[in-house]
Amino acid sequence: MSSSSLIPKYQAAQPIIEPPALPRSASCGDLDLPGPFSLKTESQDETRTGLKRRVNTASTEILGAKKDEVRKVDYFEKLPDELKVRIFGYLRPKELVRASLVSRQWHALCYDGQLWTVFDATEFYKDIPVDKLVGIISTAGGFIRHLNLRGCVQLQNDWRVGAVSTASQNLVYANLEGCKLERIAIHNIVGNNEKLVQINLSGQQSITNSTLRLMAVKCPRLESLDVSWCSGVDAARGLRKIIEGCPELRELKASEMARFDEISPMQAMFRANTLERLYLSGCETLTDDSIRAMVEGRHPDIDPLTGRTTAPPRKLKHLDVSRCSRLTSASLKHLAHNVPDLEGLQLSRCDLLTDDGFTTLLPTLTKLTHLDVEECSQITDETILALASAPCAVTLKHLQLSYCELVGDAGLGPLIKACPNLMNLELDNTRAGDFTMEEIGMQVRRRTDMRGKTGAFVGMRVVMYDCPSITWNGVREVMIRNATKRPYEDVHGQVVQMKCYYGWQMTCDEHLKRVLRGDLCSANKLETKWAEHMIAVEEGHGRRRRRRDAGTQDFIPELDDEAGPVSSWRNRGRRRGASCAIM
């Protein structure tokens, strides 16, 4: 068999190269054999090993460089500017200012006007320096729509305020309360922002009637204005221009403003009939004639059948005339049948109001939710009974009766039953007694409205400190009701929160805390221990009182005898507890 027959077919075309014959006299170490038949020496092995190491090192360096290149890729830089601004939009103002120090690019992004459409300095107005404040407003002035500089007193008498007042030209809401700006700066803000809808200038002593006249011309879209405690503004010359020049005005706050006794501003309110919220607290010049001109007109037409005015009803929803000392019950009678949408009425410290006015007004109110008659000292239970029978008893939520010293259980009991949605009741310094507290605890626990809650929650808050007729028994009755769960109830429901005599307040708070977390057994134990303590204290005081009264009775009949007083005191000394025999 030939050697060619042993070669596979796919190698048949390749010639076979035979190695040359080696001479016998040559040594293997001196030969340099080519191809696979060459012999490997130690030096060659070392060379190849070093080469492999260098190759491995080079490949490792290349791979490390590639990894470093991957790590150094900045994906944030590849984002479009719109997404970057959107990401920075989740930061707070303080965080934006801190992030602006990272780089120039971040500085430009952090002060982009789109991020400052709402500038509210409430959280940092005490810490931010005036240069930063002016810089932000100047940079993003055209984008700012809601500007709140309340309390930024650092802007006072600073030359850079002019940049602030001229930079913002698209404001919709502006709050400048407590800034103490100069008149020219406020005029620039008012004159450059024709889209203003709401502005707060309360406490600005620099503004005058000319400011309101400018506002009436430049801000026709104004809906809310607050000029409370501005001593340079009056109702006749300034406020009247605002009412006449701003047909969309809905809210007006003018507390402690003068010249409301003149008919012109109230007549302007009557003709406009756009106000829904009116705050005139502390206006000492407000009189019954002013209220009549506002709700009925100066010369109203009277319907001969009903005896009421034919003027259209007012749109008022909230009226605050507290601390207007010249108002009498005649004002309440003028409001009757003319404010059907009234929801909030504040009449605190109006000493001249009596039951006659309230019994006329309350039956005509169907949507009343807030009533404040604090320190109306002439009202009695007759007013409270009229409120209980009025249509608004179902909607009433907040009632302030503090310092109504003629109001007692006779009126409060029916009121609690008739007001199923009452949430806040203040009875301090009244004649309310334990009967009222028992009625409150019983009626609140009968309520079935859970208001989306799954456990016990506060359904009514009662303030009843400085009420001499309320004893610890009345407070205990409410605590017992709070910790009692009826058998057919799936959840606990509404409970009462009390603010009472400071010596009992900690116990009431701890008891309420246990009820709210569902630990009724612990709450009942606390109530029992507290009752035992109060009984013991009461018995101790009663024993000492009876002993003192008995000693006084023994002392009085013996005053006529010569030895009476001495013997009396000696007898009292003998009745005391035994002293130490040794001493």
PDB file of C-alpha atoms in Angstrom, residues 178-433:
ATOM      1  CA  GLY A 178     -45.343  93.762  54.872  1.00  0.00           C
ATOM      2  CA  CYS A 179     -42.785  94.685  52.196  1.00  0.00           C
ATOM      3  CA  LYS A 180     -42.794  98.409  53.061  1.00  0.00           C
ATOM      4  CA  LEU A 181     -42.148  99.437  49.481  1.00  0.00           C
ATOM      5  CA  GLU A 182     -42.116 103.023  48.336  1.00  0.00           C
ATOM      6  CA  ARG A 183     -45.102 104.440  46.527  1.00  0.00           C
ATOM      7  CA  ILE A 184     -43.305 104.690  43.173  1.00  0.00           C
ATOM      8  CA  ALA A 185     -42.401 100.975  43.265  1.00  0.00           C
ATOM      9  CA  ILE A 186     -46.016  99.969  43.949  1.00  0.00           C
ATOM     10  CA  HIS A 187     -47.202 102.286  41.178  1.00  0.00           C
ATOM     11  CA  ASN A 188     -44.769 100.617  38.746  1.00  0.00           C
ATOM     12  CA  ILE A 189     -46.049  97.160  39.666  1.00  0.00           C
ATOM     13  CA  VAL A 190     -49.669  98.235  39.291  1.00  0.00           C
ATOM     14  CA  GLY A 191     -49.086 100.200  36.087  1.00  0.00           C
ATOM     15  CA  ASN A 192     -47.069  97.485  34.290  1.00  0.00           C
ATOM     16  CA  ASN A 193     -49.406  94.557  34.985  1.00  0.00           C
ATOM     17  CA  GLU A 194     -52.765  94.965  33.320  1.00  0.00           C
ATOM     18  CA  LYS A 195     -53.582  91.273  33.824  1.00  0.00           C
ATOM     19  CA  LEU A 196     -53.623  91.505  37.615  1.00  0.00           C
ATOM     20  CA  VAL A 197     -56.456  89.473  39.113  1.00  0.00           C
ATOM     21  CA  GLN A 198     -55.521  89.461  42.809  1.00  0.00           C
ATOM     22  CA  ILE A 199     -53.306  91.853  44.786  1.00  0.00           C
ATOM     23  CA  ASN A 200     -52.636  92.141  48.520  1.00  0.00           C
ATOM     24  CA  LEU A 201     -51.413  95.519  49.789  1.00  0.00           C
ATOM     25  CA  SER A 202     -52.452  95.166  53.422  1.00  0.00           C
ATOM     26  CA  GLY A 203     -50.375  97.191  55.839  1.00  0.00           C
ATOM     27  CA  GLN A 204     -48.730  99.327  53.129  1.00  0.00           C
ATOM     28  CA  GLN A 205     -48.593 102.768  54.697  1.00  0.00           C
ATOM     29  CA  SER A 206     -47.088 104.326  51.560  1.00  0.00           C
ATOM     30  CA  ILE A 207     -50.104 103.891  49.274  1.00  0.00           C
ATOM     31  CA  THR A 208     -52.745 106.601  48.950  1.00  0.00           C
ATOM     32  CA  ASN A 209     -55.991 107.167  47.117  1.00  0.00           C
ATOM     33  CA  SER A 210     -53.994 107.912  43.948  1.00  0.00           C
ATOM     34  CA  THR A 211     -52.744 104.300  44.019  1.00  0.00           C
ATOM     35  CA  LEU A 212     -56.300 102.987  43.992  1.00  0.00           C
ATOM     36  CA  ARG A 213     -57.292 105.384  41.225  1.00  0.00           C
ATOM     37  CA  LEU A 214     -54.345 104.156  39.128  1.00  0.00           C
ATOM     38  CA  MET A 215     -55.335 100.576  39.846  1.00  0.00           C
ATOM     39  CA  ALA A 216     -58.914 101.234  38.759  1.00  0.00           C
ATOM     40  CA  VAL A 217     -57.622 102.410  35.366  1.00  0.00           C
ATOM     41  CA  LYS A 218     -54.755  99.946  34.787  1.00  0.00           C
ATOM     42  CA  CYS A 219     -56.224  96.738  36.276  1.00  0.00           C
ATOM     43  CA  PRO A 220     -59.763  96.293  34.936  1.00  0.00           C
ATOM     44  CA  ARG A 221     -59.628  92.484  35.469  1.00  0.00           C
ATOM     45  CA  LEU A 222     -59.101  92.762  39.213  1.00  0.00           C
ATOM     46  CA  GLU A 223     -61.146  90.244  41.224  1.00  0.00           C
ATOM     47  CA  SER A 224     -59.602  90.411  44.714  1.00  0.00           C
ATOM     48  CA  LEU A 225     -58.155  93.409  46.573  1.00  0.00           C
ATOM     49  CA  ASP A 226     -56.800  93.658  50.119  1.00  0.00           C
ATOM     50  CA  VAL A 227     -56.107  97.188  51.410  1.00  0.00           C
ATOM     51  CA  SER A 228     -56.658  96.509  55.103  1.00  0.00           C
ATOM     52  CA  TRP A 229     -54.830  98.694  57.626  1.00  0.00           C
ATOM     53  CA  CYS A 230     -53.718 101.174  54.951  1.00  0.00           C
ATOM     54  CA  SER A 231     -54.050 104.475  56.769  1.00  0.00           C
ATOM     55  CA  GLY A 232     -53.523 106.578  53.641  1.00  0.00           C
ATOM     56  CA  VAL A 233     -56.634 105.221  51.892  1.00  0.00           C
ATOM     57  CA  ASP A 234     -60.289 106.034  52.596  1.00  0.00           C
ATOM     58  CA  ALA A 235     -63.546 104.647  51.272  1.00  0.00           C
ATOM     59  CA  ALA A 236     -65.005 107.784  49.713  1.00  0.00           C
ATOM     60  CA  ARG A 237     -62.157 108.911  47.441  1.00  0.00           C
ATOM     61  CA  GLY A 238     -60.160 105.727  46.823  1.00  0.00           C
ATOM     62  CA  LEU A 239     -62.243 102.613  47.339  1.00  0.00           C
ATOM     63  CA  ARG A 240     -65.179 103.978  45.376  1.00  0.00           C
ATOM     64  CA  LYS A 241     -62.980 104.291  42.262  1.00  0.00           C
ATOM     65  CA  ILE A 242     -61.968 100.643  42.546  1.00  0.00           C
ATOM     66  CA  ILE A 243     -65.581  99.486  42.786  1.00  0.00           C
ATOM     67  CA  GLU A 244     -66.595 101.566  39.793  1.00  0.00           C
ATOM     68  CA  GLY A 245     -63.539 100.749  37.637  1.00  0.00           C
ATOM     69  CA  CYS A 246     -63.265  96.985  38.271  1.00  0.00           C
ATOM     70  CA  PRO A 247     -66.505  95.323  37.158  1.00  0.00           C
ATOM     71  CA  GLU A 248     -65.225  91.818  38.010  1.00  0.00           C
ATOM     72  CA  LEU A 249     -64.345  92.564  41.653  1.00  0.00           C
ATOM     73  CA  ARG A 250     -65.466  89.641  43.835  1.00  0.00           C
ATOM     74  CA  GLU A 251     -63.497  90.019  47.077  1.00  0.00           C
ATOM     75  CA  LEU A 252     -62.742  93.235  48.972  1.00  0.00           C
ATOM     76  CA  LYS A 253     -60.853  93.502  52.269  1.00  0.00           C
ATOM     77  CA  ALA A 254     -60.828  96.995  53.762  1.00  0.00           C
ATOM     78  CA  SER A 255     -60.474  96.526  57.511  1.00  0.00           C
ATOM     79  CA  GLU A 256     -60.068  99.656  59.653  1.00  0.00           C
ATOM     80  CA  MET A 257     -60.735 102.029  56.764  1.00  0.00           C
ATOM     81  CA  ALA A 258     -62.258 105.464  57.298  1.00  0.00           C
ATOM     82  CA  ARG A 259     -65.167 107.405  55.746  1.00  0.00           C
ATOM     83  CA  PHE A 260     -67.642 104.560  55.418  1.00  0.00           C
ATOM     84  CA  ASP A 261     -70.270 106.824  56.912  1.00  0.00           C
ATOM     85  CA  GLU A 262     -70.516 108.542  53.526  1.00  0.00           C
ATOM     86  CA  ILE A 263     -73.089 107.099  51.161  1.00  0.00           C
ATOM     87  CA  SER A 264     -71.035 107.193  47.934  1.00  0.00           C
ATOM     88  CA  PRO A 265     -68.909 104.012  48.397  1.00  0.00           C
ATOM     89  CA  MET A 266     -71.869 101.975  49.666  1.00  0.00           C
ATOM     90  CA  GLN A 267     -74.022 103.228  46.803  1.00  0.00           C
ATOM     91  CA  ALA A 268     -71.293 102.128  44.376  1.00  0.00           C
ATOM     92  CA  MET A 269     -71.382  98.643  45.917  1.00  0.00           C
ATOM     93  CA  PHE A 270     -75.152  98.558  45.518  1.00  0.00           C
ATOM     94  CA  ARG A 271     -74.999  99.495  41.829  1.00  0.00           C
ATOM     95  CA  ALA A 272     -72.195  97.040  41.027  1.00  0.00           C
ATOM     96  CA  ASN A 273     -73.631  94.074  42.976  1.00  0.00           C
ATOM     97  CA  THR A 274     -70.587  91.901  42.220  1.00  0.00           C
ATOM     98  CA  LEU A 275     -69.038  91.496  45.676  1.00  0.00           C
ATOM     99  CA  GLU A 276     -69.200  88.017  47.187  1.00  0.00           C
ATOM    100  CA  ARG A 277     -66.776  88.434  50.109  1.00  0.00           C
ATOM    101  CA  LEU A 278     -66.653  91.730  52.001  1.00  0.00           C
ATOM    102  CA  TYR A 279     -64.411  92.310  55.036  1.00  0.00           C
ATOM    103  CA  LEU A 280     -65.014  95.572  56.915  1.00  0.00           C
ATOM    104  CA  SER A 281     -63.884  94.640  60.423  1.00  0.00           C
ATOM    105  CA  GLY A 282     -62.844  97.514  62.643  1.00  0.00           C
ATOM    106  CA  CYS A 283     -64.480 100.207  60.484  1.00  0.00           C
ATOM    107  CA  GLU A 284     -65.793 102.455  63.232  1.00  0.00           C
ATOM    108  CA  THR A 285     -67.488 104.778  60.737  1.00  0.00           C
ATOM    109  CA  LEU A 286     -69.773 102.023  59.438  1.00  0.00           C
ATOM    110  CA  THR A 287     -73.389 102.728  60.438  1.00  0.00           C
ATOM    111  CA  ASP A 288     -76.861 101.310  59.916  1.00  0.00           C
ATOM    112  CA  ASP A 289     -77.452 103.746  57.049  1.00  0.00           C
ATOM    113  CA  SER A 290     -74.306 102.456  55.341  1.00  0.00           C
ATOM    114  CA  ILE A 291     -75.564  98.867  55.504  1.00  0.00           C
ATOM    115  CA  ARG A 292     -78.952  99.947  54.179  1.00  0.00           C
ATOM    116  CA  ALA A 293     -77.400 101.822  51.250  1.00  0.00           C
ATOM    117  CA  MET A 294     -75.304  98.755  50.390  1.00  0.00           C
ATOM    118  CA  VAL A 295     -78.125  96.181  50.370  1.00  0.00           C
ATOM    119  CA  GLU A 296     -81.249  98.240  49.551  1.00  0.00           C
ATOM    120  CA  GLY A 297     -80.029 101.423  47.896  1.00  0.00           C
ATOM    121  CA  ARG A 298     -80.271 105.009  48.979  1.00  0.00           C
ATOM    122  CA  HIS A 299     -83.965 105.453  48.147  1.00  0.00           C
ATOM    123  CA  PRO A 300     -85.385 101.924  47.865  1.00  0.00           C
ATOM    124  CA  ASP A 301     -88.793 101.089  46.462  1.00  0.00           C
ATOM    125  CA  ILE A 302     -90.986  99.214  48.936  1.00  0.00           C
ATOM    126  CA  ASP A 303     -93.390  96.468  47.894  1.00  0.00           C
ATOM    127  CA  PRO A 304     -96.784  97.362  49.463  1.00  0.00           C
ATOM    128  CA  LEU A 305     -97.768  93.705  49.837  1.00  0.00           C
ATOM    129  CA  THR A 306     -94.667  92.335  51.543  1.00  0.00           C
ATOM    130  CA  GLY A 307     -93.273  95.543  52.995  1.00  0.00           C
ATOM    131  CA  ARG A 308     -89.815  94.648  51.651  1.00  0.00           C
ATOM    132  CA  THR A 309     -87.619  96.415  49.134  1.00  0.00           C
ATOM    133  CA  THR A 310     -87.851  95.515  45.452  1.00  0.00           C
ATOM    134  CA  ALA A 311     -84.080  95.686  44.941  1.00  0.00           C
ATOM    135  CA  PRO A 312     -82.431  92.522  43.581  1.00  0.00           C
ATOM    136  CA  PRO A 313     -80.812  90.319  46.236  1.00  0.00           C
ATOM    137  CA  ARG A 314     -77.130  90.770  46.950  1.00  0.00           C
ATOM    138  CA  LYS A 315     -74.515  88.194  45.906  1.00  0.00           C
ATOM    139  CA  LEU A 316     -72.711  88.326  49.249  1.00  0.00           C
ATOM    140  CA  LYS A 317     -71.468  84.974  50.571  1.00  0.00           C
ATOM    141  CA  HIS A 318     -69.268  86.195  53.405  1.00  0.00           C
ATOM    142  CA  LEU A 319     -69.669  89.390  55.427  1.00  0.00           C
ATOM    143  CA  ASP A 320     -67.316  90.496  58.198  1.00  0.00           C
ATOM    144  CA  VAL A 321     -68.399  93.572  60.170  1.00  0.00           C
ATOM    145  CA  SER A 322     -66.836  92.614  63.494  1.00  0.00           C
ATOM    146  CA  ARG A 323     -65.709  95.404  65.833  1.00  0.00           C
ATOM    147  CA  CYS A 324     -68.040  97.897  64.128  1.00  0.00           C
ATOM    148  CA  SER A 325     -69.336  99.396  67.331  1.00  0.00           C
ATOM    149  CA  ARG A 326     -71.970 101.672  65.751  1.00  0.00           C
ATOM    150  CA  LEU A 327     -74.036  98.874  64.217  1.00  0.00           C
ATOM    151  CA  THR A 328     -77.369  98.015  65.842  1.00  0.00           C
ATOM    152  CA  SER A 329     -80.146  95.516  65.250  1.00  0.00           C
ATOM    153  CA  ALA A 330     -81.451  97.755  62.445  1.00  0.00           C
ATOM    154  CA  SER A 331     -78.529  96.577  60.285  1.00  0.00           C
ATOM    155  CA  LEU A 332     -79.566  92.961  60.767  1.00  0.00           C
ATOM    156  CA  LYS A 333     -83.103  93.823  59.734  1.00  0.00           C
ATOM    157  CA  HIS A 334     -81.800  95.472  56.550  1.00  0.00           C
ATOM    158  CA  LEU A 335     -79.853  92.303  55.728  1.00  0.00           C
ATOM    159  CA  ALA A 336     -82.944  90.115  56.154  1.00  0.00           C
ATOM    160  CA  HIS A 337     -84.304  88.797  52.813  1.00  0.00           C
ATOM    161  CA  ASN A 338     -81.498  90.604  50.917  1.00  0.00           C
ATOM    162  CA  VAL A 339     -78.583  88.155  51.320  1.00  0.00           C
ATOM    163  CA  PRO A 340     -80.020  84.694  50.557  1.00  0.00           C
ATOM    164  CA  ASP A 341     -76.616  83.203  49.616  1.00  0.00           C
ATOM    165  CA  LEU A 342     -74.837  84.279  52.811  1.00  0.00           C
ATOM    166  CA  GLU A 343     -72.601  81.514  54.206  1.00  0.00           C
ATOM    167  CA  GLY A 344     -70.396  83.350  56.700  1.00  0.00           C
ATOM    168  CA  LEU A 345     -71.370  86.166  59.080  1.00  0.00           C
ATOM    169  CA  GLN A 346     -68.940  87.700  61.588  1.00  0.00           C
ATOM    170  CA  LEU A 347     -70.437  90.093  64.146  1.00  0.00           C
ATOM    171  CA  SER A 348     -68.044  89.799  67.079  1.00  0.00           C
ATOM    172  CA  ARG A 349     -67.771  92.722  69.515  1.00  0.00           C
ATOM    173  CA  CYS A 350     -70.864  94.479  68.203  1.00  0.00           C
ATOM    174  CA  ASP A 351     -72.287  95.324  71.608  1.00  0.00           C
ATOM    175  CA  LEU A 352     -75.488  96.976  70.369  1.00  0.00           C
ATOM    176  CA  LEU A 353     -76.908  93.889  68.627  1.00  0.00           C
ATOM    177  CA  THR A 354     -79.926  92.341  70.373  1.00  0.00           C
ATOM    178  CA  ASP A 355     -82.287  89.398  69.996  1.00  0.00           C
ATOM    179  CA  ASP A 356     -84.695  91.512  67.943  1.00  0.00           C
ATOM    180  CA  GLY A 357     -82.317  91.730  64.998  1.00  0.00           C
ATOM    181  CA  PHE A 358     -81.209  88.095  65.076  1.00  0.00           C
ATOM    182  CA  THR A 359     -84.741  86.714  65.254  1.00  0.00           C
ATOM    183  CA  THR A 360     -85.510  88.720  62.103  1.00  0.00           C
ATOM    184  CA  LEU A 361     -82.385  87.793  60.137  1.00  0.00           C
ATOM    185  CA  LEU A 362     -81.721  84.127  60.961  1.00  0.00           C
ATOM    186  CA  PRO A 363     -84.994  82.670  59.551  1.00  0.00           C
ATOM    187  CA  THR A 364     -84.110  84.187  56.134  1.00  0.00           C
ATOM    188  CA  LEU A 365     -80.691  82.502  55.865  1.00  0.00           C
ATOM    189  CA  THR A 366     -80.647  79.036  54.303  1.00  0.00           C
ATOM    190  CA  LYS A 367     -76.931  78.470  53.567  1.00  0.00           C
ATOM    191  CA  LEU A 368     -75.228  79.824  56.690  1.00  0.00           C
ATOM    192  CA  THR A 369     -72.230  77.726  57.802  1.00  0.00           C
ATOM    193  CA  HIS A 370     -70.187  80.142  59.967  1.00  0.00           C
ATOM    194  CA  LEU A 371     -71.614  82.472  62.623  1.00  0.00           C
ATOM    195  CA  ASP A 372     -69.463  84.530  64.988  1.00  0.00           C
ATOM    196  CA  VAL A 373     -71.224  86.525  67.713  1.00  0.00           C
ATOM    197  CA  GLU A 374     -68.395  86.668  70.242  1.00  0.00           C
ATOM    198  CA  GLU A 375     -68.857  89.308  72.949  1.00  0.00           C
ATOM    199  CA  CYS A 376     -72.342  90.238  71.758  1.00  0.00           C
ATOM    200  CA  SER A 377     -73.328  90.574  75.372  1.00  0.00           C
ATOM    201  CA  GLN A 378     -77.010  91.411  74.858  1.00  0.00           C
ATOM    202  CA  ILE A 379     -78.108  88.239  73.058  1.00  0.00           C
ATOM    203  CA  THR A 380     -79.882  85.554  75.087  1.00  0.00           C
ATOM    204  CA  ASP A 381     -81.292  82.072  74.618  1.00  0.00           C
ATOM    205  CA  GLU A 382     -83.962  83.586  72.374  1.00  0.00           C
ATOM    206  CA  THR A 383     -81.380  84.097  69.623  1.00  0.00           C
ATOM    207  CA  ILE A 384     -80.057  80.553  70.076  1.00  0.00           C
ATOM    208  CA  LEU A 385     -83.567  79.112  69.805  1.00  0.00           C
ATOM    209  CA  ALA A 386     -84.178  81.166  66.648  1.00  0.00           C
ATOM    210  CA  LEU A 387     -80.985  79.708  65.189  1.00  0.00           C
ATOM    211  CA  ALA A 388     -82.052  76.176  66.127  1.00  0.00           C
ATOM    212  CA  SER A 389     -85.372  76.582  64.295  1.00  0.00           C
ATOM    213  CA  ALA A 390     -83.886  78.399  61.268  1.00  0.00           C
ATOM    214  CA  PRO A 391     -83.350  76.632  57.910  1.00  0.00           C
ATOM    215  CA  CYS A 392     -79.596  77.117  58.259  1.00  0.00           C
ATOM    216  CA  ALA A 393     -79.407  74.839  61.314  1.00  0.00           C
ATOM    217  CA  VAL A 394     -78.756  71.871  59.023  1.00  0.00           C
ATOM    218  CA  THR A 395     -75.810  73.563  57.282  1.00  0.00           C
ATOM    219  CA  LEU A 396     -74.243  75.264  60.322  1.00  0.00           C
ATOM    220  CA  LYS A 397     -70.654  74.082  60.980  1.00  0.00           C
ATOM    221  CA  HIS A 398     -68.938  76.738  63.112  1.00  0.00           C
ATOM    222  CA  LEU A 399     -70.540  78.727  65.931  1.00  0.00           C
ATOM    223  CA  GLN A 400     -68.702  81.219  68.139  1.00  0.00           C
ATOM    224  CA  LEU A 401     -70.563  82.155  71.353  1.00  0.00           C
ATOM    225  CA  SER A 402     -67.667  83.176  73.603  1.00  0.00           C
ATOM    226  CA  TYR A 403     -68.483  85.765  76.269  1.00  0.00           C
ATOM    227  CA  CYS A 404     -72.222  85.632  75.533  1.00  0.00           C
ATOM    228  CA  GLU A 405     -72.911  85.577  79.237  1.00  0.00           C
ATOM    229  CA  LEU A 406     -76.709  85.329  78.935  1.00  0.00           C
ATOM    230  CA  VAL A 407     -76.681  82.100  76.894  1.00  0.00           C
ATOM    231  CA  GLY A 408     -77.330  78.883  78.831  1.00  0.00           C
ATOM    232  CA  ASP A 409     -78.604  75.325  78.652  1.00  0.00           C
ATOM    233  CA  ALA A 410     -82.149  76.365  77.702  1.00  0.00           C
ATOM    234  CA  GLY A 411     -81.011  77.433  74.245  1.00  0.00           C
ATOM    235  CA  LEU A 412     -77.933  75.275  73.728  1.00  0.00           C
ATOM    236  CA  GLY A 413     -79.733  71.966  74.238  1.00  0.00           C
ATOM    237  CA  PRO A 414     -82.178  72.387  71.311  1.00  0.00           C
ATOM    238  CA  LEU A 415     -79.381  73.881  69.202  1.00  0.00           C
ATOM    239  CA  ILE A 416     -77.178  70.788  69.568  1.00  0.00           C
ATOM    240  CA  LYS A 417     -80.072  68.560  68.525  1.00  0.00           C
ATOM    241  CA  ALA A 418     -80.948  70.692  65.488  1.00  0.00           C
ATOM    242  CA  CYS A 419     -77.386  71.014  64.069  1.00  0.00           C
ATOM    243  CA  PRO A 420     -76.196  67.593  62.843  1.00  0.00           C
ATOM    244  CA  ASN A 421     -73.182  69.039  60.986  1.00  0.00           C
ATOM    245  CA  LEU A 422     -71.836  71.304  63.729  1.00  0.00           C
ATOM    246  CA  MET A 423     -68.047  70.835  63.916  1.00  0.00           C
ATOM    247  CA  ASN A 424     -66.776  73.704  66.064  1.00  0.00           C
ATOM    248  CA  LEU A 425     -68.562  75.195  69.079  1.00  0.00           C
ATOM    249  CA  GLU A 426     -66.966  77.753  71.403  1.00  0.00           C
ATOM    250  CA  LEU A 427     -68.786  78.261  74.707  1.00  0.00           C
ATOM    251  CA  ASP A 428     -66.155  79.776  76.970  1.00  0.00           C
ATOM    252  CA  ASN A 429     -67.447  82.298  79.507  1.00  0.00           C
ATOM    253  CA  THR A 430     -71.113  81.376  79.004  1.00  0.00           C
ATOM    254  CA  ARG A 431     -73.760  79.806  81.262  1.00  0.00           C
ATOM    255  CA  ALA A 432     -73.443  76.395  79.626  1.00  0.00           C
ATOM    256  CA  GLY A 433     -73.660  73.526  82.121  1.00  0.00           C
TER     257      GLY A 433
END
